[in-house]
XYZ file of C-alpha atoms in Angstrom:
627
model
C 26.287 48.660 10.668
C 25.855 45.591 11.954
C 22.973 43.268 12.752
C 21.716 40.270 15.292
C 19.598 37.519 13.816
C 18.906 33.814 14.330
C 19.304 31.350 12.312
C 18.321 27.454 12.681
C 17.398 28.685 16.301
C 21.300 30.246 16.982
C 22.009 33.760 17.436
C 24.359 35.119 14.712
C 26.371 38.608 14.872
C 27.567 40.217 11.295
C 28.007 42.818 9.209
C 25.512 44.503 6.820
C 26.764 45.325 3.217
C 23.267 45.802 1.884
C 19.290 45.597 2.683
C 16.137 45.452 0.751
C 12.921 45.495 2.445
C 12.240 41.961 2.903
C 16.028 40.662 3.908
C 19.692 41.953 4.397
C 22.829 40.539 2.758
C 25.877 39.812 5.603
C 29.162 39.287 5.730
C 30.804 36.996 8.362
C 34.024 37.740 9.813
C 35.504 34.835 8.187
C 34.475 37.299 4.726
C 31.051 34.148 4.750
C 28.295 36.281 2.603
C 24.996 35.294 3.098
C 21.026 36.228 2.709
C 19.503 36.856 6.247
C 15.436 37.571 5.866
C 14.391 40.356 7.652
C 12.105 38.074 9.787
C 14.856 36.813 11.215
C 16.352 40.021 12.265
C 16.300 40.865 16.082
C 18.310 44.138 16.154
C 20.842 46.032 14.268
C 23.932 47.900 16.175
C 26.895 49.819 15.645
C 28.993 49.103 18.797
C 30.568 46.743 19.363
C 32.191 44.649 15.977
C 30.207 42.570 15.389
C 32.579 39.317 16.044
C 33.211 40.251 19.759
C 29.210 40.916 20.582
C 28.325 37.400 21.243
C 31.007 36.669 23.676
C 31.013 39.384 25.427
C 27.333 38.994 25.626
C 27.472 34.912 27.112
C 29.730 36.048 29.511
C 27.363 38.982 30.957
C 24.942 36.360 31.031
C 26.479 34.252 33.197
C 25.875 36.317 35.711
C 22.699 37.498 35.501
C 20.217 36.426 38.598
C 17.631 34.673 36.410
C 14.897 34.411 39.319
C 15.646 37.738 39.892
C 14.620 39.037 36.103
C 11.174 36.732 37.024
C 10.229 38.987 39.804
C 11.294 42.296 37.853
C 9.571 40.887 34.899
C 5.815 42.265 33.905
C 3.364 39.585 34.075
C 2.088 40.085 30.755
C 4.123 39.364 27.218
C 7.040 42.024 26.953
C 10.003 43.004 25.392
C 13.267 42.441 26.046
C 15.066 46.128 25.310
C 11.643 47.034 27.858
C 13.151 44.652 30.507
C 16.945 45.716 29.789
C 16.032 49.389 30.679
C 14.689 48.617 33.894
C 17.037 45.768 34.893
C 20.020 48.053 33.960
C 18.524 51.284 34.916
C 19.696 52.910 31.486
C 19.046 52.428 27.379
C 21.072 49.079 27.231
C 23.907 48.660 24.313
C 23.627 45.637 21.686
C 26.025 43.932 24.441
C 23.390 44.128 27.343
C 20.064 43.297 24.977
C 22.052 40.153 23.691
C 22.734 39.149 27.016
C 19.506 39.209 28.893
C 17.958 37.438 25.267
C 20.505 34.733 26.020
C 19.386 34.521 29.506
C 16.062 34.028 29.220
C 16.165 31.795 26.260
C 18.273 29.667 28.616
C 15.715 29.472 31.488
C 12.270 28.641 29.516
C 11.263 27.524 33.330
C 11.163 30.922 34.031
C 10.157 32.935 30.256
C 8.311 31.076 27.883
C 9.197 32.950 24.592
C 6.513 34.344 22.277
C 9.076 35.707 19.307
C 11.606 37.513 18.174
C 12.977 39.344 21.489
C 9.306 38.661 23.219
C 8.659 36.422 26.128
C 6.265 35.863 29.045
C 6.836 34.979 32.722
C 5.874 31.365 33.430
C 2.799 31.636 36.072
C 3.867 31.000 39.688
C 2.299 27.667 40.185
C 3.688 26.349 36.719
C 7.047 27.874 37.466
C 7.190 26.220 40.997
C 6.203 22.636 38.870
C 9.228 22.935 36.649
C 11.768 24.196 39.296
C 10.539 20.974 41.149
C 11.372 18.593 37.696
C 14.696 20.470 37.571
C 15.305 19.272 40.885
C 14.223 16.325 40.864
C 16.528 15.653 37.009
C 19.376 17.251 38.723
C 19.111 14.790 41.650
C 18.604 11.710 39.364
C 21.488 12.982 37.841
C 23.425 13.286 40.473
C 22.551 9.657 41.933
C 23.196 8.402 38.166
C 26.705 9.511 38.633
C 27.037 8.132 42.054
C 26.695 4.755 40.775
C 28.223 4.869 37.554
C 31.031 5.766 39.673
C 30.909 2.802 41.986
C 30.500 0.769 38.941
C 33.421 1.524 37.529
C 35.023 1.040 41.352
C 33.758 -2.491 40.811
C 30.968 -1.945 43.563
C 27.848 -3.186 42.775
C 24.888 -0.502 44.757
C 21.798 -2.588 45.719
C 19.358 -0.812 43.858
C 21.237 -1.896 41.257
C 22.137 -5.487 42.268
C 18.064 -6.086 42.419
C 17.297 -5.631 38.749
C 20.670 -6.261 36.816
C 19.957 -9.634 35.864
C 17.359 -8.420 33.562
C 19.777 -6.310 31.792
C 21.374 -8.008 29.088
C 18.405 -9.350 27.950
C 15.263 -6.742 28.700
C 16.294 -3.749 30.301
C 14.120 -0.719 31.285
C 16.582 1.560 29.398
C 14.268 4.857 30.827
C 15.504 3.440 34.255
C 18.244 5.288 35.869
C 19.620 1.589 37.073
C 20.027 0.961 33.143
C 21.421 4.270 32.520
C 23.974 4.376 35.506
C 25.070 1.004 34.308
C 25.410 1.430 30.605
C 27.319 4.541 31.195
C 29.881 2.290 33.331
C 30.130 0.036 30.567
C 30.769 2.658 28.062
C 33.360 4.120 30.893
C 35.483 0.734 30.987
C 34.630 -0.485 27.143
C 33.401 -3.446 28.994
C 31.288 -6.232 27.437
C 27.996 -6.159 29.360
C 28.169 -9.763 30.382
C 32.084 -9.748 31.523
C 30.989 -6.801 34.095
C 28.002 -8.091 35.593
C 30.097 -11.121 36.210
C 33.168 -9.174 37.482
C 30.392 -7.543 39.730
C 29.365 -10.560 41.309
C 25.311 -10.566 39.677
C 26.138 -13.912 38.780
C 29.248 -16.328 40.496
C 30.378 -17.731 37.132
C 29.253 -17.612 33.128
C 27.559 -21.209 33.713
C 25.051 -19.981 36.484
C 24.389 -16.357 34.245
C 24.223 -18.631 31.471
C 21.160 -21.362 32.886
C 19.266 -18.050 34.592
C 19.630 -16.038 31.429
C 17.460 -18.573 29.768
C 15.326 -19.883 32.331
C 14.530 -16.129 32.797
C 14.346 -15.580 29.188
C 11.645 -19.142 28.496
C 10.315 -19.844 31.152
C 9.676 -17.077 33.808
C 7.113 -19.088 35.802
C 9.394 -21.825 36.389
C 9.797 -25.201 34.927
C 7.545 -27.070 36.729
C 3.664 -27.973 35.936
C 0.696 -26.003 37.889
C -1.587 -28.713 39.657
C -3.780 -30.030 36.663
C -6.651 -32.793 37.758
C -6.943 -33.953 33.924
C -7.746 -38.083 33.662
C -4.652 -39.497 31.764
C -6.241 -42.402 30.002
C -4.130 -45.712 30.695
C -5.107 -47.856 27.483
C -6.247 -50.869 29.634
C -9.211 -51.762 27.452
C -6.751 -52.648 24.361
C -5.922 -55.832 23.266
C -2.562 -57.267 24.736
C 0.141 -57.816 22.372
C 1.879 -61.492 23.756
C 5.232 -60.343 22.280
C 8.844 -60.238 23.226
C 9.785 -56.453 22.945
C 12.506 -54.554 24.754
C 14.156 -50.781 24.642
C 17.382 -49.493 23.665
C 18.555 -46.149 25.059
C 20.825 -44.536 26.982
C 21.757 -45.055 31.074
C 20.390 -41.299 31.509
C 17.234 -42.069 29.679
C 13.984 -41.508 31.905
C 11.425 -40.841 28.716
C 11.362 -44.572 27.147
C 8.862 -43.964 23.903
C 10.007 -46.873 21.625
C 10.628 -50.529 21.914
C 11.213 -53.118 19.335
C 10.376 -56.874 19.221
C 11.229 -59.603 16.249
C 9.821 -62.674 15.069
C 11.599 -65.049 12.511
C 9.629 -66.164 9.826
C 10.114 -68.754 7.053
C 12.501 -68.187 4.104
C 14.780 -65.359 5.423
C 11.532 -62.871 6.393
C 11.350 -61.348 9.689
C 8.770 -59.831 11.265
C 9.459 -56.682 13.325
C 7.635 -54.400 15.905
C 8.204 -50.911 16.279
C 6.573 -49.869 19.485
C 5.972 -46.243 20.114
C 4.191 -44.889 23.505
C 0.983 -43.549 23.076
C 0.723 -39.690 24.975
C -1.366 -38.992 22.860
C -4.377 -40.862 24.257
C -4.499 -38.116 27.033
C -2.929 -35.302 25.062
C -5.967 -34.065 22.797
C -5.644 -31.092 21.057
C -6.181 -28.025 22.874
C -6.285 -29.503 26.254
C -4.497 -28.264 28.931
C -1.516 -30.530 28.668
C -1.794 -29.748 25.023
C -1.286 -26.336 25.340
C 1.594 -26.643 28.040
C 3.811 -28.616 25.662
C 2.873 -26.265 22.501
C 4.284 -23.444 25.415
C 7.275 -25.624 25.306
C 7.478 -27.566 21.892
C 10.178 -30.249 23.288
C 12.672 -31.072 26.455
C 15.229 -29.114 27.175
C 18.463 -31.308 27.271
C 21.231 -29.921 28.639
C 24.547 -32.041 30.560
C 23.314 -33.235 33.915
C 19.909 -32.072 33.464
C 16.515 -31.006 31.759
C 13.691 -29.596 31.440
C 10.730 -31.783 30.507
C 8.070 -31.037 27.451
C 5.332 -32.904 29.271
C 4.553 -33.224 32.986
C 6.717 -35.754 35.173
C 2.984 -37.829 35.766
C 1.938 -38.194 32.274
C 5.591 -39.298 31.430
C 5.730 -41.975 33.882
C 1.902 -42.963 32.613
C 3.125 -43.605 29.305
C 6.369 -44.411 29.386
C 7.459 -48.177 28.560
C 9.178 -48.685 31.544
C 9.879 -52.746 32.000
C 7.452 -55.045 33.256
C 4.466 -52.655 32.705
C 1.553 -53.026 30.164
C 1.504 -49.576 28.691
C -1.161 -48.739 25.399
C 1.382 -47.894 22.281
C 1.393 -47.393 18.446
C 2.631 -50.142 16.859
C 4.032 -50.580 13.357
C 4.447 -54.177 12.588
C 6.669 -54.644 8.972
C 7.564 -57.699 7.506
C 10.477 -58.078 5.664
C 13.445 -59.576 3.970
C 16.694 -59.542 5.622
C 18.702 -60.488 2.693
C 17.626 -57.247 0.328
C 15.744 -54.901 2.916
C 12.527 -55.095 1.083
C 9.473 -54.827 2.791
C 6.391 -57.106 1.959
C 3.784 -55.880 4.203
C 2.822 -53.375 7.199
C 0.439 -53.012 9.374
C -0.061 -50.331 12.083
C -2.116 -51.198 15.619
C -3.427 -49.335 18.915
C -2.485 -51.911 21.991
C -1.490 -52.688 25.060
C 2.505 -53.749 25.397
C 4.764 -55.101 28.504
C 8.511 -54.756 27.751
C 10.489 -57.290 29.084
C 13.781 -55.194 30.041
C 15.152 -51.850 29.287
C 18.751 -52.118 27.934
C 20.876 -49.378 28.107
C 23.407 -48.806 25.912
C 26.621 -48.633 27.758
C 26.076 -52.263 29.506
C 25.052 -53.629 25.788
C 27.593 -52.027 23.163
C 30.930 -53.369 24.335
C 28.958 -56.913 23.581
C 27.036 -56.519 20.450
C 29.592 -55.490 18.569
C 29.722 -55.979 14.296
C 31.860 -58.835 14.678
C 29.952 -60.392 17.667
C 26.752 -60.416 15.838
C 27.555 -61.328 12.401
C 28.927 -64.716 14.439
C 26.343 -66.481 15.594
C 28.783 -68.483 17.832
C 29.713 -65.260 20.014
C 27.977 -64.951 23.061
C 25.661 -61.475 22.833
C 22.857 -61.052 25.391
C 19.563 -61.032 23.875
C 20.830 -62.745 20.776
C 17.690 -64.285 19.279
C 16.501 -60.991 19.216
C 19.818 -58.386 18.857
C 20.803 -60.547 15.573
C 17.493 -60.497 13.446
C 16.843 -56.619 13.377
C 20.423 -56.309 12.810
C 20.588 -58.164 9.931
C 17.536 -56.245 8.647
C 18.564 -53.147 9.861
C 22.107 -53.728 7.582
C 19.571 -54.787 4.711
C 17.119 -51.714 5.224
C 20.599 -49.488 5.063
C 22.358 -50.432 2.660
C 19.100 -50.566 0.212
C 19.312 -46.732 1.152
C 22.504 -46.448 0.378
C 21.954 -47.732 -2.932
C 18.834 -44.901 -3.821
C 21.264 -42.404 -2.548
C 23.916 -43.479 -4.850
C 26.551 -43.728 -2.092
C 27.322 -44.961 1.787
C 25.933 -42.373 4.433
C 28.779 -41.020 6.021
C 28.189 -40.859 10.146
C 30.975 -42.149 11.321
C 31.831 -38.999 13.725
C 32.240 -39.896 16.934
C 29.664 -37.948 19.041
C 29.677 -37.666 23.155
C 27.612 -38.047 25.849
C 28.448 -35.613 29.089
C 27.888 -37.021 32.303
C 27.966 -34.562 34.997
C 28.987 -35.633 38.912
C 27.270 -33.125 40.990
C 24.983 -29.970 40.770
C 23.978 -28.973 37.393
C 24.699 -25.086 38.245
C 27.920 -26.003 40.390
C 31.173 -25.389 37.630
C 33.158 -27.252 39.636
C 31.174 -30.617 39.324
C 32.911 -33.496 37.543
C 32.194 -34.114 33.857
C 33.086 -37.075 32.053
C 32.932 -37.390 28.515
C 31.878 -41.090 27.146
C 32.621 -40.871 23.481
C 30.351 -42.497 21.203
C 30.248 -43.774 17.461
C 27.049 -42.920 15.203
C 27.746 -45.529 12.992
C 28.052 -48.030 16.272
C 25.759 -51.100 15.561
C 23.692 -50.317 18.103
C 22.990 -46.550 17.117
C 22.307 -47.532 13.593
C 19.847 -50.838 14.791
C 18.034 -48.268 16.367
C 18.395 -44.921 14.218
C 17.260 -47.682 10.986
C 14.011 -48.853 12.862
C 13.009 -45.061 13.659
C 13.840 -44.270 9.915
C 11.360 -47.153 8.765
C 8.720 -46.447 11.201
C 8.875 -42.683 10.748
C 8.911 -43.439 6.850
C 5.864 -45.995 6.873
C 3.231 -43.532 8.762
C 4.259 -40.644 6.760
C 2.848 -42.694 4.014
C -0.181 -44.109 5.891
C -1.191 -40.374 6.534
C -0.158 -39.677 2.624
C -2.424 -42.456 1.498
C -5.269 -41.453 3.960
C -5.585 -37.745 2.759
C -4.662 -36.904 6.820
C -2.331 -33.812 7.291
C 0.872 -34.026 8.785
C 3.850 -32.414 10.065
C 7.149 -33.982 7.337
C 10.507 -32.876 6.991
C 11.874 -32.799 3.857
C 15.520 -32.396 2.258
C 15.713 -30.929 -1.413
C 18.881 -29.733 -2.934
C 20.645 -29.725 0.409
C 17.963 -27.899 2.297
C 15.746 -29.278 5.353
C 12.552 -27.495 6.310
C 9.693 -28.953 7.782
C 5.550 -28.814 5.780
C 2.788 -30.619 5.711
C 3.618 -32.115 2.359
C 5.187 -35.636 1.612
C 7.868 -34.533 0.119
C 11.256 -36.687 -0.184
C 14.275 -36.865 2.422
C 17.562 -36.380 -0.033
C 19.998 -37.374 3.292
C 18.069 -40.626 4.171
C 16.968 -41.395 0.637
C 13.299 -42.099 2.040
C 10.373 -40.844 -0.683
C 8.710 -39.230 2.584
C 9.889 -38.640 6.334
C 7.989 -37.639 9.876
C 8.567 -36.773 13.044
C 6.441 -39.586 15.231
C 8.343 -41.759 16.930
C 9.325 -39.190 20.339
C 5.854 -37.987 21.284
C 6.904 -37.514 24.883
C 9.724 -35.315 24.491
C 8.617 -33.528 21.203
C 5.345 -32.085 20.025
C 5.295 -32.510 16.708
C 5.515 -35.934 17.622
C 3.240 -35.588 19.071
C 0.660 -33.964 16.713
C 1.595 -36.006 14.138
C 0.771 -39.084 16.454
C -2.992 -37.763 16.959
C -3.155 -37.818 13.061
C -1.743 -41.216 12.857
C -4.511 -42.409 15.448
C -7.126 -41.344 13.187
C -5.418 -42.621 10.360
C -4.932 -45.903 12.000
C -8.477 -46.510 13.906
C -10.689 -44.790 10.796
C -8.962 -45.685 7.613
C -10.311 -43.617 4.446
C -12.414 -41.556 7.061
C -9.757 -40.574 8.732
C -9.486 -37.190 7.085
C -12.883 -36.370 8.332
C -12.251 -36.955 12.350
C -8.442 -36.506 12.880
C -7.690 -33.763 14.826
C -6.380 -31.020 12.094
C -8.121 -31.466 8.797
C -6.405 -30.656 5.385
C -5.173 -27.299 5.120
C -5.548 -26.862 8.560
C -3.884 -22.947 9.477
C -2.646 -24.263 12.554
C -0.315 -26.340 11.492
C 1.260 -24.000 9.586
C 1.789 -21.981 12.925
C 3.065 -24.943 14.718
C 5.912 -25.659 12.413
C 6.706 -22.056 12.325
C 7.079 -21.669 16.242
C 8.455 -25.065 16.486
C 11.363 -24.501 13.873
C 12.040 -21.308 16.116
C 11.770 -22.608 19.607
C 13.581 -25.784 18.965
C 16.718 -24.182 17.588
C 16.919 -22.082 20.634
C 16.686 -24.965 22.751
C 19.435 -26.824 20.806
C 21.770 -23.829 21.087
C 21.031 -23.476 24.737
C 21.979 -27.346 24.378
C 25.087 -26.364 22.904
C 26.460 -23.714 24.401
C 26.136 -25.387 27.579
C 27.815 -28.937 26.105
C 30.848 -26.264 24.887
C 31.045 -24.821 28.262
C 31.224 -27.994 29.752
C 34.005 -29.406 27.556
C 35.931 -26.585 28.382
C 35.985 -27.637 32.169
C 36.678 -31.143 31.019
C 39.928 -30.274 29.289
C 40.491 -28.368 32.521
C 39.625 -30.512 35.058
C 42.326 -32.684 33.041
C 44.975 -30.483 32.997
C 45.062 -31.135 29.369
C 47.970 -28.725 28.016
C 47.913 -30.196 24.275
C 45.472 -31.710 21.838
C 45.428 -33.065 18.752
C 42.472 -31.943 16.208
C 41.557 -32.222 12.936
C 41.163 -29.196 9.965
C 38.171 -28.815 8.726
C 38.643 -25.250 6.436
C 40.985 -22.621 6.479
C 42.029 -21.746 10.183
C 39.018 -23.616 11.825
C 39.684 -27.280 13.549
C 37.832 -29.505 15.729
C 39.473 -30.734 18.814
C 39.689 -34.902 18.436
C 39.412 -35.410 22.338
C 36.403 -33.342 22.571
C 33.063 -31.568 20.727
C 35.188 -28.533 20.546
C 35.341 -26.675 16.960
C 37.694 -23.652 17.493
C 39.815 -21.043 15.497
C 43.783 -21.171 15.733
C 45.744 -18.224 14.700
C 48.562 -19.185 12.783
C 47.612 -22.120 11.424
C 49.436 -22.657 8.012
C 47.525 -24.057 5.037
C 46.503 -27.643 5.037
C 44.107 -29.735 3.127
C 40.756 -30.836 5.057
C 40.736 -33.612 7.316
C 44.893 -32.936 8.440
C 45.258 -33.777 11.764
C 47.631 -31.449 13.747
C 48.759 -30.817 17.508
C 47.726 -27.751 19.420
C 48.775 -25.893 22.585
C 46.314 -24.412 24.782
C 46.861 -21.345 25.692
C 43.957 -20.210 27.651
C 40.160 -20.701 28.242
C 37.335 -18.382 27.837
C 34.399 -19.653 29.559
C 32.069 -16.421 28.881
C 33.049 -16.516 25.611
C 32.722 -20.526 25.452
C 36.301 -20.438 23.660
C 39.607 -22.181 23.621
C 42.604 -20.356 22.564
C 45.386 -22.687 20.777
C 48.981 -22.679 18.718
C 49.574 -24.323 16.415
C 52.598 -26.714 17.424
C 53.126 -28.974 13.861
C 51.267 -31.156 12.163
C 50.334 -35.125 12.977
């Protein structure tokens, strides 16, 4: 005897050795015993054995006319030996029961099952609703296929064309677009990226680069909606009758810092740090405010970017030459023998800069040598040499609380792109630059001291602030005055770039307060101690701004790949930094070589190139020998 049961919602044919009255105990026909509960049970049979009943069952299912069982079918619950006998027109065999089970467990459209061996004909109207979803699946289906297969053709359907560039970073994956698409890339074990480029979405990896994160940051656009908000110019401040000028680079539009000098007696100098003032218009949760929280800081990238602040407030405020614009001024006498500083004071004023100098026309002039002789002819000498001589006094007294010389000698580069931003083939040039140059470290020094001074004023005045700190080799941002290991400074802020970052510019509301109410400051500046807001700021600012430097990045690697390119370089030289990693010397290009024997850090060997990857923003080299 055998018997037909299901179990975990299969059928299952086998043989009976014994049965109590609440189960049976089976034996497969791989000799499997088992414990079936009678529950479970649908039937027991004789004929056929019971290993050939379930195929020869599927196959007389196949071709039973399932809409044709519907209409047969009583319209109430029934059974299925009761629908057997009439379909068949005689008792039905274990074979034929099986079968029509399987057929109308396959086709819940049609029977909607109500236990073991019991269904129900689904109503007209609700059968007529599924048939149409079956349809309508099969089609989708169907049209699924058709462009997975076009896909993989390399054709690119228009349905498809219209919403792929939102698929590698938020795709509708319920949408049949997605689905077609994902199954082609599964198909060709394709990166995503490398087929929506071979498919023409995008014409090269720069453009689906810059529209991946445009679409990704800022899906309104980068511009600024109409806002009529009175940008305050500073004209009722007092004048400062000073000598100050501005030292950035030729692709600088956002000038917020100047610096002027005055010699004093007995080797004391008395220097200006000059720092524009957005803040004046920028109050806290005003609309401008809360379009450059939205962004938290420019977006620099080669031959472009995207401004934190509106292109009107920016040319309000910025210390472009020859006009009187308000800034925040920190005024710090000082020695420029030891570094040490006998007094500071901070003002609010008005200040016209008499030129901006740009550092390309200025460095090949003010060079070490060329200022430490005060016979060499340096423009602007009576003001270059005096804050470099304090500048090498205010360094190396940093160097000393450090306990050794900073090391920035790396030379760093600044891309300047001929042509469209989005256009690969536009002309890059690559102007290498020093960090220890004397002109970078006049400037980088004066920006340390400033940014070290109001961190204290704010300290000292109980106002709240935004500081970075470095402990045991790790930077993170607070609103405690906590010290900076790197720069050996006992406290460090962020102030001196309100127009191109916020918490610049936050931290230049506070010093406002600080500066125009003293002790009382605590009471009227903008955030107040403990203030939760701050808190969120630095969180979302920490966030945003990385992504905005790796955007930065990835785009600065892309472009040095086209450099080397564009100069048919077939060789460089670069220098080990661990292991099999290197970074090109003609280039800001770190890369992996395969290959590459064991040498000590800082060797300096020659490479072949052997190919570019500009999707994967990668260079591959051989090692040739060592330099």
């Amino acid at each position: 005897m055998h018997v037909l049961y299901e179990d975990a919602g299969k059928l299952k044919a086998e043989t009976i050795l014994s049965e109590t009255d609440n189960a049976l105990h089976v034996e497969s026909a791989s000799g499997k015993r088992s414990k079936v509960k009678r529950a479970n049970v649908l039937f027991t049979f004789e004929q056929p054995a019971a290993d050939t009943l379930l195929p020869a069952a599927e196959a007389l299912a196949e071709t039973l006319d399932v809409g044709f069982l519907w209409e047969c079918a009583p319209q109430e619950e029934f059974d299925t030996a009761q629908l057997a006998e009439e379909y068949f027109g005689h008792a039905p065999d274990a074979i034929e029961k099986t079968a029509l089970v399987l057929a109308l467990t396959a086709a819940p459209a049609y029977f909607h099952r109500r236990g073991r061996c019991l269904f129900r004909p689904a109503p007209p109207d609700i059968l007529k609703a599924a048939l149409a979803a079956i349809e309508k699946k099969r089609r989708r289906a169907e049209q699924q296929q058709t462009w997975t297969d076009a896909l993989v053709a390399g054709e690119l359907p228009g349905e498809i064309r219209a919403v792929a560039p939102a698929f590698l970073d938020s795709p509708d994956k319920n949408s049949l677009e997605w689905k077609a698409f994902d199954a082609a890339v599964q198909q060709l074990g394709q990166r995503p990226e490398r087929l929506l480029l071979s498919l023409g979405v995008w014409p090269n990896p720069l453009v689906m680069m810059r529209e991946r994160f445009l679409a990704r940051h800022f899906p309104d656009g980068t511009g600024f909606p109409g806002l009529d908000i009175h940008l305050e110019q500073g004209t009722d401040l007092p004048r400062a009758e000073i000598e100050a000028y501005s030292i950035d680079d030729a692709s600088t539009t956002e000038i917020d810092d100047a610096l002027s000098v005055q010699v004093m007696a007995d080797g004391v100098v008395r220097v200006g740090i000059h720092i524009a003032v957005p803040a004046l218009a920028v109050s806290r949760d005003n609309p401008l405010d809360l379009l450059a929280r939205q962004r938290m800081a420019t977006v620099y990238m080669p031959g472009d970017r995207i401004p934190m602040l509106p292109p009107d407030l920016v040319r309000t405020y910025s210390l472009d030459a020859g006009q009187w614009r308000p800034v925040l001024s920190l005024y710090v006498s000082a020695r420029t023998d030891t570094g040490e500083i006998l007094e500071s004071e901070s003002r609010l004023e008005q200040l016209c800069v008499r030129a901006n100098l740009r550092v390309n026309e200025l460095e090949p002039l003010a060079t070490e040598a060329t200022l430490a002789d005060p016979q060499a002819p340096v423009p602007h000498a009576h003001w270059l040499r005096p804050l470099w001589q304090l500048a090498c006094a205010l360094g190396s007294a940093r160097d000393r609380l450090r306990g050794k010389v900073e090391n920035n000698n790396r030379t760093e580069y600044i891309f300047e792109l001929a042509g469209a931003p989005d256009d690969p083939d536009a002309v890059i040039h690559l102007l290498p630059r020093q960090r220890n140059a004397p002109l970078e470290r006049l400037v980088a020094e004066y920006m340390i001291l400033a940014n070290t001074q109001w961190g204290a004023l704010l300290a000292r005045h109980g106002v709240p602030g935004i500081y970075r700190s470095q402990q045991a080799g790790r930077t993170r941002m607070s609103t405690q005055a906590l010290p900076h290991e790197a720069i050996a400074v006992p406290q460090y802020i962020w102030s001196t770039s309100p127009l191109r970052r916020y918490v610049d510019l936050v931290n230049q509301r506070q010093l406002l307060a600080a500066v125009e109410h003293g002790v009382s400051a605590r009471l009227v500046a903008p955030h107040k101690p403990r203030d939760a807001d701050l808190y969120a700021i630095i969180g979302s600012f920490d966030a945003q701004y990385a992504q905005w430097m790796d955007f930065q990045s990835s785009l600065e690697r892309y472009w040095s790949l086209r450099w080397l390119q564009q100069n048919n370089i077939c060789d460089v030289s670069a220098r080990v930094l661990r292991e099999n990693l290197v970074r090109l010397n003609c280039a800001p290009l770190i890369t992996r070589v395969g290959g590459l024997p064991e040498l000590e850090r800082g060797q300096d060997v020659l490479l072949d190139i052997l190919g570019y990857d500009e999707l994967e923003l990668d260079i591959e080299c051989r090692f040739r020998q060592i330099l």
